[in-house]
PDB file of C-alpha atoms in Angstrom:
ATOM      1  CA  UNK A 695      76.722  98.761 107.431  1.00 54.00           C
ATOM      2  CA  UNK A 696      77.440 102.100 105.775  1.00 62.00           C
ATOM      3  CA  UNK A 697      81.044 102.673 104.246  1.00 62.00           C
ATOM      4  CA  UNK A 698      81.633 104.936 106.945  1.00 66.00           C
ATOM      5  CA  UNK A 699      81.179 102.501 109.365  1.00 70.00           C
ATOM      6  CA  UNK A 700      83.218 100.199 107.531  1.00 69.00           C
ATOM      7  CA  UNK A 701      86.471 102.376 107.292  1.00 73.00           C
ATOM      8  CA  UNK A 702      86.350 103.054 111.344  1.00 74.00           C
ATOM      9  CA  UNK A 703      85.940  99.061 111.476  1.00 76.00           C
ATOM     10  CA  UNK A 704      89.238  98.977 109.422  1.00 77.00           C
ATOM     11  CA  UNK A 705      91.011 101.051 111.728  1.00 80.00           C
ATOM     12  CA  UNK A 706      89.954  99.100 114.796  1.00 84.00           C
ATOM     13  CA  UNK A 707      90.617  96.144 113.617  1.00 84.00           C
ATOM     14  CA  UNK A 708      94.434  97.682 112.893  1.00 83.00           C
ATOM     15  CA  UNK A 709      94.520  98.471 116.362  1.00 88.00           C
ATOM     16  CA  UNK A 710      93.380  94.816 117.535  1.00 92.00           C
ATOM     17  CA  UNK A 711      96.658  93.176 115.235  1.00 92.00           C
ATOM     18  CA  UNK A 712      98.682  95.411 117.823  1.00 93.00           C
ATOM     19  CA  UNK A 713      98.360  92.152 120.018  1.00 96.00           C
ATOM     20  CA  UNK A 714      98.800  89.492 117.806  1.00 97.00           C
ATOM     21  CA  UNK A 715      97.518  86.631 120.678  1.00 97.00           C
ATOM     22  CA  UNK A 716      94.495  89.375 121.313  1.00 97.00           C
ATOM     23  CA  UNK A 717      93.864  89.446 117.441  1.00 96.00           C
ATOM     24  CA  UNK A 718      93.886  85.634 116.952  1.00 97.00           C
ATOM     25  CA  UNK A 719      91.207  85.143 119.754  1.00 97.00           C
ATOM     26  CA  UNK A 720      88.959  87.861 118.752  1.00 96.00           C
ATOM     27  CA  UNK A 721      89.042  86.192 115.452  1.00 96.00           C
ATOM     28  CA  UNK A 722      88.826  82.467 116.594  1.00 97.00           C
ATOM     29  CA  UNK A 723      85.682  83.642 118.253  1.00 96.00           C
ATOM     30  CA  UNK A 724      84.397  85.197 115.386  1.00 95.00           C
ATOM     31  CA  UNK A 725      85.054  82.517 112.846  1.00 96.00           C
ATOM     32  CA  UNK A 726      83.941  79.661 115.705  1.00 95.00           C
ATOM     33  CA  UNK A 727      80.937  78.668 113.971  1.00 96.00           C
ATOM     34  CA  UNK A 728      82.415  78.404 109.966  1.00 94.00           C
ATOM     35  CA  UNK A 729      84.734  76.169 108.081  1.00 93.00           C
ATOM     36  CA  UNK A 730      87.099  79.764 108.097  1.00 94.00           C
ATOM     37  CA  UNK A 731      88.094  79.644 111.111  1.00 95.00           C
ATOM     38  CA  UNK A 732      90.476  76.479 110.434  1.00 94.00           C
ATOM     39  CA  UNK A 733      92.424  79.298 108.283  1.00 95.00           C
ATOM     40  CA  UNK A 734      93.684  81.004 111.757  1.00 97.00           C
ATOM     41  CA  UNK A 735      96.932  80.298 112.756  1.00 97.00           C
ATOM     42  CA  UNK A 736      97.493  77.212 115.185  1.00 97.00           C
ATOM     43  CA  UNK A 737      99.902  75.695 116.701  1.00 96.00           C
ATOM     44  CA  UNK A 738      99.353  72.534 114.849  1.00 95.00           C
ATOM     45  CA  UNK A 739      99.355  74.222 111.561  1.00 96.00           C
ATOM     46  CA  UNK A 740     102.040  72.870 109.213  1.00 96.00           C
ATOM     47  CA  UNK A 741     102.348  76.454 107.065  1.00 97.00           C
ATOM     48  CA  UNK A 742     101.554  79.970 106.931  1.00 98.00           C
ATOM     49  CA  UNK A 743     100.581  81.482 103.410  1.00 98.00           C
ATOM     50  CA  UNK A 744     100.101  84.928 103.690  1.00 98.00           C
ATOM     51  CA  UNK A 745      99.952  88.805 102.604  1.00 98.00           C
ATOM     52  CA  UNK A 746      98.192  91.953 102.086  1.00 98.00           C
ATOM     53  CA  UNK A 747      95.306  91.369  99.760  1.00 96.00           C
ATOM     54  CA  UNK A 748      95.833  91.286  96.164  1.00 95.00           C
ATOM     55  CA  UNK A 749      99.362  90.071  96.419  1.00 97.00           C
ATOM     56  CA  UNK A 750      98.926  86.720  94.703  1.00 95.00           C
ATOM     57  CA  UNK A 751      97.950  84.490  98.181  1.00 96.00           C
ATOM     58  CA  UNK A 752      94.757  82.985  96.757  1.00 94.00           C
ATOM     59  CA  UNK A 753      97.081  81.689  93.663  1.00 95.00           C
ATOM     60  CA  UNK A 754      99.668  80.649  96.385  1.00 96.00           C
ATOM     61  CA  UNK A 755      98.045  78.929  98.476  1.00 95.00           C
ATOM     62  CA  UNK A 756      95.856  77.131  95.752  1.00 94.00           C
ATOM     63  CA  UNK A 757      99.332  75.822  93.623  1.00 95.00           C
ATOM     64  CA  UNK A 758     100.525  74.555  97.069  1.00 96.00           C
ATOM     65  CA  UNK A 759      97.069  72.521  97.866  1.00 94.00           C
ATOM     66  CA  UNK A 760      97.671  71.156  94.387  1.00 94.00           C
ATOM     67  CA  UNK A 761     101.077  70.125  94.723  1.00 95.00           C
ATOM     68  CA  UNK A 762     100.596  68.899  98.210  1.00 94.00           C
ATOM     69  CA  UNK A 763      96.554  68.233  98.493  1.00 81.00           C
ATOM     70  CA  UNK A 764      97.225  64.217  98.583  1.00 68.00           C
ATOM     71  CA  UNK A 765      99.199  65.108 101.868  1.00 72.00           C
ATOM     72  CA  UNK A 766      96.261  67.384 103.481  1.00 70.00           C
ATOM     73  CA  UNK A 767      98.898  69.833 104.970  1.00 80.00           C
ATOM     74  CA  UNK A 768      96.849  72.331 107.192  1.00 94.00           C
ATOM     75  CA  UNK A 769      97.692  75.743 105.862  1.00 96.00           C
ATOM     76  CA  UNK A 770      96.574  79.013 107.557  1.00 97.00           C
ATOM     77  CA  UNK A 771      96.049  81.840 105.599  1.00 96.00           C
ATOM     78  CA  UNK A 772      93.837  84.659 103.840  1.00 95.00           C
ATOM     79  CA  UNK A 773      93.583  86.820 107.428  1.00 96.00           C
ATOM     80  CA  UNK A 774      95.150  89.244 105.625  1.00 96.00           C
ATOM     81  CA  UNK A 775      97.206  90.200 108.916  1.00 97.00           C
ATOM     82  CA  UNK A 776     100.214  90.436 110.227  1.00 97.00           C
ATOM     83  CA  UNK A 777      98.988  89.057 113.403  1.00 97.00           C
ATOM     84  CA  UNK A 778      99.731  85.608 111.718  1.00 98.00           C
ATOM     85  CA  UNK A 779     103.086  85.682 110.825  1.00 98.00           C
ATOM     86  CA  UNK A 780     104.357  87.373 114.267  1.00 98.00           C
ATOM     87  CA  UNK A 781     102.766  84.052 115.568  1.00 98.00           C
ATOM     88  CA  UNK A 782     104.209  81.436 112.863  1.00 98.00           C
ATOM     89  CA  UNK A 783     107.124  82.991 113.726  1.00 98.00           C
ATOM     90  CA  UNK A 784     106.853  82.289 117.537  1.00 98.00           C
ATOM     91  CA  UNK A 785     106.031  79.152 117.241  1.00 98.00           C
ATOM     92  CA  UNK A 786     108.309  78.106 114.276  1.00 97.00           C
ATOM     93  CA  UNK A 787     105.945  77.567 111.257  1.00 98.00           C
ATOM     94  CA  UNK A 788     106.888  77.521 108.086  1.00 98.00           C
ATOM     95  CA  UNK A 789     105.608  80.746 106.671  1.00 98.00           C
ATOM     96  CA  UNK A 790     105.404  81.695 102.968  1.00 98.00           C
ATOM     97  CA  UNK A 791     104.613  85.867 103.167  1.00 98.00           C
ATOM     98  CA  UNK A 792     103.598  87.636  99.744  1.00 98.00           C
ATOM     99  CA  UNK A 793     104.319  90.830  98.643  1.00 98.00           C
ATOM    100  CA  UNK A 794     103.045  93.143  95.869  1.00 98.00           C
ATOM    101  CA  UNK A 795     104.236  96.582  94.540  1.00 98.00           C
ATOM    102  CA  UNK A 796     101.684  98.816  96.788  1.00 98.00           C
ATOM    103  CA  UNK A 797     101.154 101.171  93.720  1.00 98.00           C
ATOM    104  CA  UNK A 798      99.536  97.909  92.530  1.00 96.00           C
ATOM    105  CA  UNK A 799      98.626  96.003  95.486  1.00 97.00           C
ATOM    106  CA  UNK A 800      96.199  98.928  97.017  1.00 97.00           C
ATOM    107  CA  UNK A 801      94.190 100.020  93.506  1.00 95.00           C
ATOM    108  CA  UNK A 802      93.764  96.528  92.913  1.00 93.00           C
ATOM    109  CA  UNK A 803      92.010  95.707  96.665  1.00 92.00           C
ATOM    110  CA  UNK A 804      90.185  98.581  96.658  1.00 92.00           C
ATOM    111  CA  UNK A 805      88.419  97.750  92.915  1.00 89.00           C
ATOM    112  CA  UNK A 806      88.358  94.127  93.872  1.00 87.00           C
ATOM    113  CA  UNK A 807      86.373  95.219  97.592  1.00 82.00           C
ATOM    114  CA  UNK A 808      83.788  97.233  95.330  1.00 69.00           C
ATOM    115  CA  UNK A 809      83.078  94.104  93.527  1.00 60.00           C
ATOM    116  CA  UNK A 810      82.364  92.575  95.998  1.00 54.00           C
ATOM    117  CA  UNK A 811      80.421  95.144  97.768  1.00 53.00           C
ATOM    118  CA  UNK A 812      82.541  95.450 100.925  1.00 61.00           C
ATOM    119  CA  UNK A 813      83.846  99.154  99.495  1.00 67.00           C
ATOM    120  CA  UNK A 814      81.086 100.761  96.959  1.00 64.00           C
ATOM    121  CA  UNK A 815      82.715 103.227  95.210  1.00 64.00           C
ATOM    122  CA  UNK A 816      79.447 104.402  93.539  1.00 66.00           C
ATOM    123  CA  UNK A 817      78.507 104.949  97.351  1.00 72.00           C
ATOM    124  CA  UNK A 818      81.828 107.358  98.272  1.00 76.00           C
ATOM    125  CA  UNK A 819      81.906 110.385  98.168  1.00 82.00           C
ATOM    126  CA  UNK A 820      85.225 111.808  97.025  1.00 87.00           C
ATOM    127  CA  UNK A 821      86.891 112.607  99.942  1.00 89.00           C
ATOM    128  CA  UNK A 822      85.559 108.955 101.639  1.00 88.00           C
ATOM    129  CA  UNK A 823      87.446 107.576  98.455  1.00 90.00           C
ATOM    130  CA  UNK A 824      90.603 109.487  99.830  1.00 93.00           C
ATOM    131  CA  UNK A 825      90.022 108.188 103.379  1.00 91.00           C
ATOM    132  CA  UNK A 826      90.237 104.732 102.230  1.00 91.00           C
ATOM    133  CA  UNK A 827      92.934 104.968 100.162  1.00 96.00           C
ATOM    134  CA  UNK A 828      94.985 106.517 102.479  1.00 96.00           C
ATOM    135  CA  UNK A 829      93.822 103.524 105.437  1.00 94.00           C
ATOM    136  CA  UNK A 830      94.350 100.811 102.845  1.00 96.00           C
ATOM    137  CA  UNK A 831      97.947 102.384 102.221  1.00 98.00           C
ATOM    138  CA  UNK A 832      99.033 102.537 106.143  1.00 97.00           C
ATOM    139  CA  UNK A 833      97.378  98.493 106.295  1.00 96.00           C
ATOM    140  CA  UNK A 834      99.842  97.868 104.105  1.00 98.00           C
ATOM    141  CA  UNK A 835     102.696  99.838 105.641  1.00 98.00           C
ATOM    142  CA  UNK A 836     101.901  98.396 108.760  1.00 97.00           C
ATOM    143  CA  UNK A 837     101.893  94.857 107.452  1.00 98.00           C
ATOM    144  CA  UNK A 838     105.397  95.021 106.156  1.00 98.00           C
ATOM    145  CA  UNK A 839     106.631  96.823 109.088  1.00 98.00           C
ATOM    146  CA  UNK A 840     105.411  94.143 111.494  1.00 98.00           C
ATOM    147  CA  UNK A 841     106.787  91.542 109.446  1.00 98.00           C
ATOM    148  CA  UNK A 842     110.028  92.369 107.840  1.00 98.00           C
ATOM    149  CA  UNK A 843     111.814  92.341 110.934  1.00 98.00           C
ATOM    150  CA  UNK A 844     111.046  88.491 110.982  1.00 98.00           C
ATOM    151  CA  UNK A 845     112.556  88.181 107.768  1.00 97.00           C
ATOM    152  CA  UNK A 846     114.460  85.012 109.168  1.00 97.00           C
ATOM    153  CA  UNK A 847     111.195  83.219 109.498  1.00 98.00           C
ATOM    154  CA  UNK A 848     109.758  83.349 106.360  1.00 98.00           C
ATOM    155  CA  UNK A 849     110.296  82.753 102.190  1.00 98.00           C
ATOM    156  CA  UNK A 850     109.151  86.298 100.996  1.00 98.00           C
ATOM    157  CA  UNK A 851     107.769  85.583  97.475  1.00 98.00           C
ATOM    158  CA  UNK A 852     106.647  88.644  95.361  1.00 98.00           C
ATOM    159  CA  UNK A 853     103.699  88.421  93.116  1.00 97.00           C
ATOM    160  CA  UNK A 854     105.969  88.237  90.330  1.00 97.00           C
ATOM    161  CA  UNK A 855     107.541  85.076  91.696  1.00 97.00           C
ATOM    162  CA  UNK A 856     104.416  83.405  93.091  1.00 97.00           C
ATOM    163  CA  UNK A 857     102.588  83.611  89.536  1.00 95.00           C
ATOM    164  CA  UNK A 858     105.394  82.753  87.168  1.00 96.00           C
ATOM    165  CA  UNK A 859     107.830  80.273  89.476  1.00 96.00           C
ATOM    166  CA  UNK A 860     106.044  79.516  92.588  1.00 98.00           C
ATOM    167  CA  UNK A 861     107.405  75.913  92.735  1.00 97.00           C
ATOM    168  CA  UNK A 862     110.535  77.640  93.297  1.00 97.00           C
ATOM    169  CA  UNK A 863     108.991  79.583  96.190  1.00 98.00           C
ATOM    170  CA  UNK A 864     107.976  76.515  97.920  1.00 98.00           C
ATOM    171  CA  UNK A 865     111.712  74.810  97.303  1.00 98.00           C
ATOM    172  CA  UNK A 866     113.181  77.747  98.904  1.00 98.00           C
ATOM    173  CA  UNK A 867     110.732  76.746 102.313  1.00 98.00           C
ATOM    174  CA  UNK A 868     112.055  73.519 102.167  1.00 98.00           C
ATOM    175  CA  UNK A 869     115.572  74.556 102.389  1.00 98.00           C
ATOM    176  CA  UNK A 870     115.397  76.860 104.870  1.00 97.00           C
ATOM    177  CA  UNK A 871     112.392  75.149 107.331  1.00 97.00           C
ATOM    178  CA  UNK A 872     114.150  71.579 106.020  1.00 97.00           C
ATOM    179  CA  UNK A 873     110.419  70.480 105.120  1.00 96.00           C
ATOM    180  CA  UNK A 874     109.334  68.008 102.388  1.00 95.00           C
ATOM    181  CA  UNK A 875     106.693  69.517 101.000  1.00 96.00           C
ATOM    182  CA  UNK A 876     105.840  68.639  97.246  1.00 96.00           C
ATOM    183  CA  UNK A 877     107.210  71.188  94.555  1.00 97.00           C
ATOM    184  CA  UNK A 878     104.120  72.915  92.536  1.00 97.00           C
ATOM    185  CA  UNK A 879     105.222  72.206  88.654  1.00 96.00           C
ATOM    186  CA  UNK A 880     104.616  75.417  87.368  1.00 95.00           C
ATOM    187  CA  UNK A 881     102.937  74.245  83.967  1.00 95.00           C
ATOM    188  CA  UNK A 882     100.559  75.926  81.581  1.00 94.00           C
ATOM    189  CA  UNK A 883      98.109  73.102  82.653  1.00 96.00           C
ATOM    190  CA  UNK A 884      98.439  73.292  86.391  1.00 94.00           C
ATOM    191  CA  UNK A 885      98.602  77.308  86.094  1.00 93.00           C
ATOM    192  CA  UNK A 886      94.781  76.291  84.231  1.00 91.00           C
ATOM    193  CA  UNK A 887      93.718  74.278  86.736  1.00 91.00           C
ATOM    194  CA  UNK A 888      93.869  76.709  88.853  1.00 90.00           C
ATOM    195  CA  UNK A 889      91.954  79.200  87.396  1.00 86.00           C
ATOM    196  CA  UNK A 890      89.535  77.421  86.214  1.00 84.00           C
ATOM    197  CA  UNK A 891      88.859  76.453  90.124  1.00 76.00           C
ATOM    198  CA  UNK A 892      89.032  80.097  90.962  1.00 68.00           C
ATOM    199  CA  UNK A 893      88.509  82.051  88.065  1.00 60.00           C
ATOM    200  CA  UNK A 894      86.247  84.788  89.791  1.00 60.00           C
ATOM    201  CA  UNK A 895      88.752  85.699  92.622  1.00 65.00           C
ATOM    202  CA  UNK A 896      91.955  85.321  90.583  1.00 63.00           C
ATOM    203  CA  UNK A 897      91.283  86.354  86.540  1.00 57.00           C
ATOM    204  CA  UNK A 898      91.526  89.794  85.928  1.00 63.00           C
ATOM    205  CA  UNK A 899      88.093  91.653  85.041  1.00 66.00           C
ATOM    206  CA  UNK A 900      87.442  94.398  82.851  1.00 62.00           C
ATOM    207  CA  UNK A 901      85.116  95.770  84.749  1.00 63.00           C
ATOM    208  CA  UNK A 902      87.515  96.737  87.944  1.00 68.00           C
ATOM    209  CA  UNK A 903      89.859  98.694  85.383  1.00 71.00           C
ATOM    210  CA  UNK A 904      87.869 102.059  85.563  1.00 73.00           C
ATOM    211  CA  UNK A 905      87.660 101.561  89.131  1.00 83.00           C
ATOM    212  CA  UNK A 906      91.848 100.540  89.300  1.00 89.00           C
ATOM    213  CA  UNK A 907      92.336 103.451  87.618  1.00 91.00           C
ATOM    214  CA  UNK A 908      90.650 105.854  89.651  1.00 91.00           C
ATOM    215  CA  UNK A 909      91.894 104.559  92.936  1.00 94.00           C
ATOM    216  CA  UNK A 910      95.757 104.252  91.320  1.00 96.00           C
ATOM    217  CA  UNK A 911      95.175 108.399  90.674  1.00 96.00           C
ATOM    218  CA  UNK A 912      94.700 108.624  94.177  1.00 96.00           C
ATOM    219  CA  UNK A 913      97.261 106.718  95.142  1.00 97.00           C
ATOM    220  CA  UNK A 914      99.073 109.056  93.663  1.00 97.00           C
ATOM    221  CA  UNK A 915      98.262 111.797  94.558  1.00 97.00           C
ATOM    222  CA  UNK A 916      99.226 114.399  97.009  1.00 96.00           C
ATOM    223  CA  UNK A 917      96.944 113.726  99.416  1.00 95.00           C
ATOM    224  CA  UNK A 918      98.103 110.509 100.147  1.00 98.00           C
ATOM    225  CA  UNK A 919     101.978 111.125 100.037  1.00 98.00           C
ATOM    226  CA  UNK A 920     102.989 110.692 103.513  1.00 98.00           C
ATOM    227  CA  UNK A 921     101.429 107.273 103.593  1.00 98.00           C
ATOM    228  CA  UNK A 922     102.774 106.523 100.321  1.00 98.00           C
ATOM    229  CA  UNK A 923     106.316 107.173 100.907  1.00 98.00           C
ATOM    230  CA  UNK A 924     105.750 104.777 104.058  1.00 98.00           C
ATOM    231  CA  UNK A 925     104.473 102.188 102.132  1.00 98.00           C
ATOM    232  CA  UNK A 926     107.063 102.243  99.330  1.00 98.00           C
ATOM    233  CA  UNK A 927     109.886 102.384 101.634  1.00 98.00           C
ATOM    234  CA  UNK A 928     108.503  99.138 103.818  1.00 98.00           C
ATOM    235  CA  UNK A 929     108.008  97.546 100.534  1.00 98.00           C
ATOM    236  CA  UNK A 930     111.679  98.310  99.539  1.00 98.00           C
ATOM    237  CA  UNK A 931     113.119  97.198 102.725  1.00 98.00           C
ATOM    238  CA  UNK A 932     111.471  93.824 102.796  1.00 98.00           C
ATOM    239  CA  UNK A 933     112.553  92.781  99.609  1.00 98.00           C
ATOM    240  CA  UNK A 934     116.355  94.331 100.793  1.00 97.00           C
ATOM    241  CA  UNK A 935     116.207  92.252 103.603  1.00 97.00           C
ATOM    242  CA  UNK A 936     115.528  88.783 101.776  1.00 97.00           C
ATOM    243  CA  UNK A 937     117.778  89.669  99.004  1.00 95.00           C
ATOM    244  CA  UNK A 938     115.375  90.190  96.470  1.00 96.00           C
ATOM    245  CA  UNK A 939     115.988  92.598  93.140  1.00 93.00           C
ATOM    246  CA  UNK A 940     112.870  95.103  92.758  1.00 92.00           C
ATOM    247  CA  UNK A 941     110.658  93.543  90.138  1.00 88.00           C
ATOM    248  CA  UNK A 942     110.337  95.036  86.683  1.00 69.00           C
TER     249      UNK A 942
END
């Protein structure tokens, strides 16, 4: 698929999370033949771990199988939409929702996607490197604009939070949901464990940095400024509205 196609695929599948019962059926249907589709939110899930990419959810949700893996809680998560949180919030699920500083969040994805080949920036030309910026930076404005307003149903946890004190994240979903799950013990050992399980999708690598860089410029930049100013004032408000200082 070129990277053309890929971007307009983006922006339809923006428009599908619109419907959030529309979205979860295009995607059951999808995912009905793989393991992945167990991810997708349920009715009988027991928790909701989720964010934009690159906000700490793959370190999340792999301290709370550790803490709680003897228990086999089903956890949905890694959509990457807000699709699933509208609908943990419907149908009362516990819902853990990560958040990242989009100046970092977005450079991060995008170098992360080349790596994996979904977004070759040695295929872009520069203004297709603009383009997705300035998509990946509405994604994210429109994730936190779906979901803030549900602040209620959810333990916000920002990436600062879920990779130094995440055990604390999961007491605070106790309290409020007034579940039992087991508190992740935020040791250097389990922190290793972790890693060492999913070193490739979690460590950083020197060889995204050039790539980081480049797409943080844009960020920055002019061109994207509208959709930058969105994004950092979403990103503002949701940590407002759970009573959260603005990370260092």
């Amino acid at each position: 698929m070129s990277q053309k196609a890929m971007l307009w695929r983006r922006k339809l599948s923006a428009a599908i999370e619109r419907s959030p019962h529309f979205y979860r059926s295009v995607m059951v249907f999808r995912y009905r033949n793989v393991p992945f589709v167990r991810r997708i939110v349920s009715r009988g899930h027991d928790i909701v771990i989720e964010g934009f990419p690159r906000c700490a959810n793959s370190f999340a949700v792999s301290a709370f199988a550790l803490a709680n893996g003897c228990r086999d809680p089903r956890v949905a998560t890694h959509m990457h939409s807000p699709a699933q949180v509208v609908l943990a919030a419907e149908w009362n699920i516990p819902t853990i929702l990560n958040i990242r500083a989009p100046s970092k969040a977005i450079p991060a994805f995008m170098a992360f996607a080349g790596k994996l080949g979904k977004i070759d920036a040695t295929q872009l030309s520069t203004a297709d490197k603009h383009a997705w910026v300035t998509e990946q930076t509405l994604r994210f404005a429109r994730f936190y604009e779906t979901t803030t307003p549900l602040h209620k149903h959810y333990v916000l946890s920002t990436f600062q939070q879920t990779t130094q004190d995440f055990g604390k994240v999961i007491a605070q979903v106790n309290e409020r949901f007034d579940c039992d799950f087991d508190i992740f013990q935020h040791t250097d050992e389990n922190v290793q464990k972790i890693f060492d399980y999913r070193a490739s999708h979690l460590s950083p690598d020197a060889s995204r940095d050039n790539f980081k860089a480049e797409y943080a410029e844009i960020y920055a930049g002019k061109n994207n400024a509208s959709a930058r100013q969105r994004a950092e004032d979403i990103y503002l408000s949701a940590l407002n509205k759970s009573q959260i200082e603005v990370p260092d």
